[in-house]
Coordinates of C-alpha atoms and ligand atoms in Angstrom, one line a residue:
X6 CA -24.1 22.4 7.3
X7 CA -24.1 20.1 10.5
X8 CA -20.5 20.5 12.0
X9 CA -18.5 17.1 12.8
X10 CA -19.9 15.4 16.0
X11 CA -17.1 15.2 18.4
X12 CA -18.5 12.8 20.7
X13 CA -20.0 10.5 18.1
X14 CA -16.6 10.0 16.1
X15 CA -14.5 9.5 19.1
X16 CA -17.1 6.5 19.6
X17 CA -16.0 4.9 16.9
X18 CA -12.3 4.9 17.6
X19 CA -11.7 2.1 19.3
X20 CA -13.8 -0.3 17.0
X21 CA -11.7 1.6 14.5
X22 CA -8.2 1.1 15.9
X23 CA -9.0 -2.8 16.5
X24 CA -10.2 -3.3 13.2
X25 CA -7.1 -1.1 11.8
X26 CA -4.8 -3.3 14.0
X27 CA -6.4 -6.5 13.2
X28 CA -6.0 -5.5 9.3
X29 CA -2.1 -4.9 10.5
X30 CA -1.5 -8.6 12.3
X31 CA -3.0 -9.9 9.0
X32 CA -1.5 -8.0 6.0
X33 CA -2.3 -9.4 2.6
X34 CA -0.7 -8.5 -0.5
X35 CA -1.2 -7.5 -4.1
X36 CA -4.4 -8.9 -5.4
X37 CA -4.6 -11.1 -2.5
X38 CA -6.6 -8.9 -0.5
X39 CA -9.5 -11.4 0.1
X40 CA -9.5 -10.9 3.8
X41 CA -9.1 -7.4 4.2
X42 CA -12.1 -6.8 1.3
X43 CA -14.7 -9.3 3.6
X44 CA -13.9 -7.2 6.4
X45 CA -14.6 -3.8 3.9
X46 CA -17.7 -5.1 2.4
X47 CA -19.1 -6.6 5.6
X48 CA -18.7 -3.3 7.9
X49 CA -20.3 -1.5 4.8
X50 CA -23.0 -3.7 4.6
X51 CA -23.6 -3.6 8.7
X52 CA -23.7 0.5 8.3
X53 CA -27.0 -0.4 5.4
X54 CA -24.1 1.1 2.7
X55 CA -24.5 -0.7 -1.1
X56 CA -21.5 -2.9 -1.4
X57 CA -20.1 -4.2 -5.0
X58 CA -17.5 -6.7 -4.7
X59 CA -14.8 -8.4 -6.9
X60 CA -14.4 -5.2 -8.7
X61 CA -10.6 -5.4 -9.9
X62 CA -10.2 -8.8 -8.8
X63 CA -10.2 -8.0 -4.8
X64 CA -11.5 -4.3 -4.7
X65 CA -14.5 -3.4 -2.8
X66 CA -16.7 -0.4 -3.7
X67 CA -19.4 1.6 -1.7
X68 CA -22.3 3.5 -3.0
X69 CA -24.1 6.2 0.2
X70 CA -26.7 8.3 -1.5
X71 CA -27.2 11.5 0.5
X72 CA -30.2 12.5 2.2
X73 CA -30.7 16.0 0.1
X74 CA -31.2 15.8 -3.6
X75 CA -28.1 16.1 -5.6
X76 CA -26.2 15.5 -8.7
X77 CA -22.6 14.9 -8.5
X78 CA -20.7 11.9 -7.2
X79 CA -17.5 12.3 -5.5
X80 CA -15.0 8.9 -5.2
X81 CA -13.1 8.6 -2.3
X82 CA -10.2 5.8 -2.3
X83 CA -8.3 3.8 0.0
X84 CA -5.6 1.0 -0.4
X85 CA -6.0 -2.0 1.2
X86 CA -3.0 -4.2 0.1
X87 CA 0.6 -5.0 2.1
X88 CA 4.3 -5.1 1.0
X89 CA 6.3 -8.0 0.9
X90 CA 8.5 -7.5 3.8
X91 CA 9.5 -8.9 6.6
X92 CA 8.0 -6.6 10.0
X93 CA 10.9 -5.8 12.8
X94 CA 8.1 -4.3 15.3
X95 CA 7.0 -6.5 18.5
X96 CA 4.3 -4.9 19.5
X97 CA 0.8 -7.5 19.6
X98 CA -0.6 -6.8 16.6
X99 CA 3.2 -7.4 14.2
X100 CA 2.4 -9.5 11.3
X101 CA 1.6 -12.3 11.9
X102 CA 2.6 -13.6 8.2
X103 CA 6.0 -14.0 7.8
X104 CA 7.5 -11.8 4.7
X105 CA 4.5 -10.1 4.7
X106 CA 3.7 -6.6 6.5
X107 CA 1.7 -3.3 6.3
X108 CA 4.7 -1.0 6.2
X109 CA 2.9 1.9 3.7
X110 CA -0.2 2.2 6.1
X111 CA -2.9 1.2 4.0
X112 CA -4.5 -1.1 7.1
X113 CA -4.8 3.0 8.3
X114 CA -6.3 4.3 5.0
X115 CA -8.6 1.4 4.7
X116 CA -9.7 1.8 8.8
X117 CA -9.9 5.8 8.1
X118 CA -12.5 5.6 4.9
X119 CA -14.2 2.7 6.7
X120 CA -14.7 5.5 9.2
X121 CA -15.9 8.0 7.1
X122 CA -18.2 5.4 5.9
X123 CA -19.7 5.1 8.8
X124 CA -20.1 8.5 10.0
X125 CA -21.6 9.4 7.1
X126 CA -24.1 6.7 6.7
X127 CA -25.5 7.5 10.0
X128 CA -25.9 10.8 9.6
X129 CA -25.8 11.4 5.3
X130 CA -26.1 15.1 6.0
X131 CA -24.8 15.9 2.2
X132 CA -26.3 16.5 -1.5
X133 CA -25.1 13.6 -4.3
X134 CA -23.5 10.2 -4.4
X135 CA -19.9 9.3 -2.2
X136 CA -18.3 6.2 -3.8
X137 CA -15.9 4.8 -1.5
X138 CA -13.2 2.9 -3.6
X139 CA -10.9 0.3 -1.8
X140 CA -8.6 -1.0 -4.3
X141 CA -6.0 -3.5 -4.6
X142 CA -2.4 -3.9 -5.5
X143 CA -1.6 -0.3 -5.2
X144 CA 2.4 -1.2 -4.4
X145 CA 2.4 -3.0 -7.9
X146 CA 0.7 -0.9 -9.7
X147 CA -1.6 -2.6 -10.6
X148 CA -5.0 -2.2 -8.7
X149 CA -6.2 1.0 -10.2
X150 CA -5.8 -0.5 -13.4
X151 CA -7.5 -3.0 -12.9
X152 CA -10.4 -1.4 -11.5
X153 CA -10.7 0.7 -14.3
X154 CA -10.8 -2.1 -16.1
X155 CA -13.7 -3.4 -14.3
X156 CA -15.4 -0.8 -15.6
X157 CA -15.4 1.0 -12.2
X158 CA -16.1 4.7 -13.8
X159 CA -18.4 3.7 -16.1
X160 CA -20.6 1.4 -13.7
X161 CA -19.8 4.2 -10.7
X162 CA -19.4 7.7 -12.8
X163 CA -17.9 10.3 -10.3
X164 CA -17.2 14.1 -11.0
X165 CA -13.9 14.2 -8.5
X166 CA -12.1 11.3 -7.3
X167 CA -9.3 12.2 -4.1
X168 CA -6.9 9.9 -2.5
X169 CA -5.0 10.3 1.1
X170 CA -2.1 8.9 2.4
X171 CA 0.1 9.0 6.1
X172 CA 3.2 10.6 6.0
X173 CA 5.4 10.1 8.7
X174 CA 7.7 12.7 7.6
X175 CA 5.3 15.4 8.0
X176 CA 4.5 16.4 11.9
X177 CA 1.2 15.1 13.4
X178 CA -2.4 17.3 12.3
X179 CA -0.8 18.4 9.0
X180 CA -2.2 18.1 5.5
X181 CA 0.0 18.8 2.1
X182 CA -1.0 18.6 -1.7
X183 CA -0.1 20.7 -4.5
X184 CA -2.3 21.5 -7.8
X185 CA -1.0 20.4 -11.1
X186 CA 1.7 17.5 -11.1
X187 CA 2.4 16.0 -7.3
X188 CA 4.4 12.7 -8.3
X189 CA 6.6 11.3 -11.0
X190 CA 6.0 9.1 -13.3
X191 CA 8.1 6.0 -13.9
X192 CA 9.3 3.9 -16.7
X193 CA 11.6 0.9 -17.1
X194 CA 14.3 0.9 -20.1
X195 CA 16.7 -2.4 -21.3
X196 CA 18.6 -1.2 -24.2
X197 CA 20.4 -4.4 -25.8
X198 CA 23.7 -4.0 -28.1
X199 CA 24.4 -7.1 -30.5
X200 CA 28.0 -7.0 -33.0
X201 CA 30.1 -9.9 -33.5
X202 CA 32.2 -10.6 -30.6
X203 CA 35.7 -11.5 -30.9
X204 CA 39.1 -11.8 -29.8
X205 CA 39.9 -8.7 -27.7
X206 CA 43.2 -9.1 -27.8
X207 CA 44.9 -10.7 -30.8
X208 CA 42.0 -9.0 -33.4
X209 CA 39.6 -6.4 -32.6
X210 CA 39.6 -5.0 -36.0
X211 CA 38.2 -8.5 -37.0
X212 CA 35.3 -7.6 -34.7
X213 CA 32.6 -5.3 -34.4
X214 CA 32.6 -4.5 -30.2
X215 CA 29.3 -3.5 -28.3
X216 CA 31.1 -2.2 -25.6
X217 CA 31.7 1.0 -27.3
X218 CA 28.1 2.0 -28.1
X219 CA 27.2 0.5 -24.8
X220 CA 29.4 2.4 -22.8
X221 CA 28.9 5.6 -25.1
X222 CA 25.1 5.1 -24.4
X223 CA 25.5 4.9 -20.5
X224 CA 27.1 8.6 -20.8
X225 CA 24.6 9.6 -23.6
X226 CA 21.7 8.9 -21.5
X227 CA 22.7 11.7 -19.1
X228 CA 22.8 14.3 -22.0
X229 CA 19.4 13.4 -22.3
X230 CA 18.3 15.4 -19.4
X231 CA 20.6 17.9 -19.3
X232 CA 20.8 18.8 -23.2
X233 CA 17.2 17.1 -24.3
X234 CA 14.6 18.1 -21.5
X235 CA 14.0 21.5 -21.0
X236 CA 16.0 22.9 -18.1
X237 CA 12.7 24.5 -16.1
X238 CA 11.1 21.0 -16.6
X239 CA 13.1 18.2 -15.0
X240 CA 14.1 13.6 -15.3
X241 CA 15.7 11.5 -14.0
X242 CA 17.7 8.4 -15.6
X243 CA 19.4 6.3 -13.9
X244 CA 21.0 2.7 -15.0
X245 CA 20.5 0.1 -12.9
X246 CA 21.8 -3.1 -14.3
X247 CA 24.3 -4.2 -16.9
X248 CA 24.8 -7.6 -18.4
X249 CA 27.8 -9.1 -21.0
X250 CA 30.6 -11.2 -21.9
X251 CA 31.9 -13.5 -18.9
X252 CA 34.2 -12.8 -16.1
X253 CA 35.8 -15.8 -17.1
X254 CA 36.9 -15.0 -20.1
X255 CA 38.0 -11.2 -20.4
X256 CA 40.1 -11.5 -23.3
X257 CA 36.9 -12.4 -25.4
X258 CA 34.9 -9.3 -26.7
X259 CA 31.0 -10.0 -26.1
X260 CA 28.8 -10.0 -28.8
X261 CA 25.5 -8.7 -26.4
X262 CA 25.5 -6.1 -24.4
X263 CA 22.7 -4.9 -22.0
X264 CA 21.9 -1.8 -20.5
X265 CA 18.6 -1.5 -17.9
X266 CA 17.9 1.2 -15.9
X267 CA 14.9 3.9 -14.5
X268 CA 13.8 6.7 -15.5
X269 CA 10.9 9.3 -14.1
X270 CA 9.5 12.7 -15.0
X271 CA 6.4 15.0 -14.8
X272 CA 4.8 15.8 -17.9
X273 CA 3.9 13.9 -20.8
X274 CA 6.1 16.1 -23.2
X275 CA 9.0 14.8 -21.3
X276 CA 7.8 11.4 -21.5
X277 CA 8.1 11.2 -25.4
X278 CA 11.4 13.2 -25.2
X279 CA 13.2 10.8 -23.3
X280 CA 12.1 7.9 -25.1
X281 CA 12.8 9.2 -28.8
X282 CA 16.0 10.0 -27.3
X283 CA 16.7 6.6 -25.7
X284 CA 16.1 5.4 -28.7
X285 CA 17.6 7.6 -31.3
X286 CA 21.0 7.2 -29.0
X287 CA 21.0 3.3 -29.2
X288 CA 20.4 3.0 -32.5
X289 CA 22.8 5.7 -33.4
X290 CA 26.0 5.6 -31.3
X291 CA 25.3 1.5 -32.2
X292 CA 25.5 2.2 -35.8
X293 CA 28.6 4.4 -35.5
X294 CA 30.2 1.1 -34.0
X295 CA 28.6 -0.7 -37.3
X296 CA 26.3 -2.8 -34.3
X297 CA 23.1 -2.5 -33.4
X298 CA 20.8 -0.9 -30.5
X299 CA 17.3 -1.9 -29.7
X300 CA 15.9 -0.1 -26.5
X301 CA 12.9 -1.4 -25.1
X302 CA 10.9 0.7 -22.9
X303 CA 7.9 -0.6 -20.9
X304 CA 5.9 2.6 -19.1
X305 CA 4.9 2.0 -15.5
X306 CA 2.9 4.7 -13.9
X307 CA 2.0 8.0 -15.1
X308 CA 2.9 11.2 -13.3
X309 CA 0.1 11.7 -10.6
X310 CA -1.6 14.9 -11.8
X311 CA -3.6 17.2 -9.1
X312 CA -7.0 18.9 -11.1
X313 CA -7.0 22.7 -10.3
X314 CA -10.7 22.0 -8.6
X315 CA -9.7 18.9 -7.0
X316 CA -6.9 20.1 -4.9
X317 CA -9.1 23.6 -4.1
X318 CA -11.3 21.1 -2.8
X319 CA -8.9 18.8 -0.7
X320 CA -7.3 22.1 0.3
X321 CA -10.4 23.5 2.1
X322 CA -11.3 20.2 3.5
X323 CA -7.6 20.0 4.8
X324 CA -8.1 23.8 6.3
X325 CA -11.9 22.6 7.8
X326 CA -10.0 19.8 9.3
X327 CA -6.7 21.0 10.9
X328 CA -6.7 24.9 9.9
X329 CA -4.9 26.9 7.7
X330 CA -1.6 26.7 9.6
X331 CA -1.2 23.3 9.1
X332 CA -1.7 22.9 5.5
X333 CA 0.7 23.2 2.9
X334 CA -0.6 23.8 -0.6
X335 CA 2.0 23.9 -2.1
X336 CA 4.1 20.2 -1.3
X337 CA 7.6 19.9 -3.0
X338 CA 7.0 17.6 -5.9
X339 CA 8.1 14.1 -5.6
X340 CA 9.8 11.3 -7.8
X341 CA 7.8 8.5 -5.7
X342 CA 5.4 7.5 -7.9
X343 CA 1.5 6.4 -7.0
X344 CA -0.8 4.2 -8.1
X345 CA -4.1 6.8 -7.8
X346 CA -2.1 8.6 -10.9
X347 CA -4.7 5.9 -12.9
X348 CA -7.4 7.4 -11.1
X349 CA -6.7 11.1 -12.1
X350 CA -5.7 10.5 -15.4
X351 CA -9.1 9.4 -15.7
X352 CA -11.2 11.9 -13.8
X353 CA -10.2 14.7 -12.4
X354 CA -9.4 14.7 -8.7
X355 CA -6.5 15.6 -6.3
X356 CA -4.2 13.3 -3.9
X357 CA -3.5 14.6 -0.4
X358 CA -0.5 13.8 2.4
X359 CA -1.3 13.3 6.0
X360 CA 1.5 14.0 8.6
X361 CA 2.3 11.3 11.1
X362 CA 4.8 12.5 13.0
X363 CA 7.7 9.7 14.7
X364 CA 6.7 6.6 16.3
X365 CA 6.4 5.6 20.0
X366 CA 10.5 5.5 20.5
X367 CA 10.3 9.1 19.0
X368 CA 12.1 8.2 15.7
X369 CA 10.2 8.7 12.3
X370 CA 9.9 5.4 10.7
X371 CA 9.5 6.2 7.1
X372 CA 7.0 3.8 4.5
X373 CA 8.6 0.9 3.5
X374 CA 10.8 0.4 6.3
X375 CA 10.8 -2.8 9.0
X376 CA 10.0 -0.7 12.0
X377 CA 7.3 1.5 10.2
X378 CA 4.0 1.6 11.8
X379 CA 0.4 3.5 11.3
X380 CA 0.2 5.9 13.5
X381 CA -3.8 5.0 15.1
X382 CA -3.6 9.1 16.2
X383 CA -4.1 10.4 12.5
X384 CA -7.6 7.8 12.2
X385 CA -9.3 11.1 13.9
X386 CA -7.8 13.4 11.2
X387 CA -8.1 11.6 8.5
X388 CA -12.1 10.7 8.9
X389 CA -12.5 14.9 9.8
X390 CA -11.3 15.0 6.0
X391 CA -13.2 12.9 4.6
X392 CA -16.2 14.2 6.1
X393 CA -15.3 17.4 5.4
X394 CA -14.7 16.8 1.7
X395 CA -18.0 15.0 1.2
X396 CA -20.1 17.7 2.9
X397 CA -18.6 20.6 1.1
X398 CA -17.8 19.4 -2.0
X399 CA -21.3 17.9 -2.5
X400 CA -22.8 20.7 -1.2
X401 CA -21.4 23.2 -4.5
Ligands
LIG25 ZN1 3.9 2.0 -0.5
LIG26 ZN1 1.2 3.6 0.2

């Protein structure tokens, strides 16, 4: 195996970090991305790479055969979209569209596979089929899903999919992923309490009162985890919002009562167990108040599970790319949650961390902050593992 051409990938930088910083000064967001996916499919075109368009509204995908004979395919995936924020940097390339800003770095993860894309087309020194996937709406949840919907694994069947992502709290030239579950996943919850209302003061016992099974159900919830889920697993709920009666009249009992909140966890098991229990709770503690309790519960992302030979395969690109001291196999899990949890609960696959380090003024500037910037240093890195994951894990 041909080791990574130092001189030819520093070559590419600078077209790189322009094209990264261009994508910053014009961040688009959730299925919006029309810019950002011309730029995509017209570098990949330029670099003689098969480009398929429109797939999941915005997304862009790339097909590189390799020169030696192989079977498997391998997807590699990149965000493209931007947050709706408002960016406090004033360096050149800031946003240049107001409420709008790059703050998770996917302008960097887009320039990084566009440069694995074309280091590899030049020289396709690998065995198989690399499908570089740049998808949409990954902030809303939305892009993988729709991609998927698109028919993207049946029209582009891969064996492994992996996806990367900066991390500024992890120090420059490191790499962290874990096997198994990495990041939660997340589901909304409105529970909604209906009695009769009355007068609170002159004649409760006239009423039936939805504060009682409301406020019984806020406590309740928290039994859920601690006496419901099993204590070596672990959840979170946490209520967010609540809604009745009027502050204008506190004497008058409402007759709703709402109750909205988050909740997150790791394993599927755990999924069903909190929601029979949300749901057994209402409804019960309601009907001990002779109301009722209707939860609604609406499932956002999955938990972002790591394949055994997907993360043994990001792992020895990670080691190929940086060495052994700098990667972590083992990464703390995480309640974040991630849209490429779509992309693994469809194939199997692993999602990897790439440290950042601070910012210029020496501060680290988390994602979704004002000040939060892509650091153009990691662009090296993070083509090395790309690279490196395509050679070896082809070459199996
Ligand atoms: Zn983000
Ligand atoms: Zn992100």
């Amino acid at each position: 195996m041909n080791r990574i051409d130092d001189d030819r990938l520093a070559s590419y930088l600078p077209d790189l970090i322009a094209t990264r910083r261009d994508l910053h000064a014009h961040p688009e967001t959730a299925l919006q991305e029309v810019r950002t996916a011309g730029i995509v499919a017209d570098h990949l075109r330029a670099w003689g790479i098969e480009v398929h368009e429109k797939i999941g509204v915005t997304g862009v995908v790339g097909v590189l055969h390799g020169r030696r004979p192989g079977r498997r395919t391998i997807g590699l995936r990149a965000d493209m979209d931007a947050l709706h924020m408002e960016e406090h940097n004033h360096f050149a390339y800031r946003s240049t569209v107001p409420g709008k800003m790059h703050a998770c770095g996917h302008d960097g993860h887009t320039a990084m596979l566009l440069g694995a894309a074309r280091y590899l087309a030049a020289d396709p020194d690998f065995a198989g089929t690399v499908i570089f996937l740049f998808q949409p709406a990954e902030e809303t949840a939305s892009g993988a899903k729709a991609m998927i919907a698109d028919g993207l694994f049946t029209r582009f069947p891969v064996d492994l999919v992996f996806g990367l992502h900066t991390d500024p709290a992890r120090p420059l030239g490191e790499f962290a992923t874990r096997t198994g579950p990495a990041l939660a996943g997340a589901l909304s919850f409105r529970a909604e309490f209906r009695g009769t209302g009355g007068h609170g003061g002159a004649a409760p016992h006239h009423a039936t009162d939805v504060t009682i099974p409301a406020a019984q159900f806020m406590l309740a919830l928290q039994t859920i985890v601690g006496r419901n889920v099993s204590s070596l697993d672990s959840a979170v709920i946490s209520v967010g919002h609540v809604a009745a009666g009027s502050s204008a009249s506190p004497n008058v009992m409402p007759s709703e009562f709402a109750v909205a909140g988050t909740a997150r966890y790791f394993r599927t098991d755990v999924l069903r167990i909190l929601k029979d229990r949300m749901t057994e709770q209402a409804d019960l503690l309601a009907r001990a108040s002779r109301c009722s309790g209707d939860v609604t519960i609406n499932e956002g992302t999955p938990p972002l599970v790591n394949s055994p030979d997907g993360c043994a395969a990001a792992i020895r690109a990670a080691i190929d790319t940086v060495g052994e001291d700098h990667v972590d196999g083992e990464r703390p899990l995480s309640t974040g949650a991630e849209d490429f949890a779509y992309f693994v609960a469809e194939r199997p696959g692993a999602y990897c961390w790439m440290g950042a380090g601070p910012g210029p003024d020496g501060v680290v500037h988390d994602v979704h902050t004002h000040c939060f910037d892509f650091n153009d240093a990691t662009l090296a890195h993070g083509i090395r593992y790309w690279v490196n994951l395509v050679r070896h894990t082809l070459d199996d």
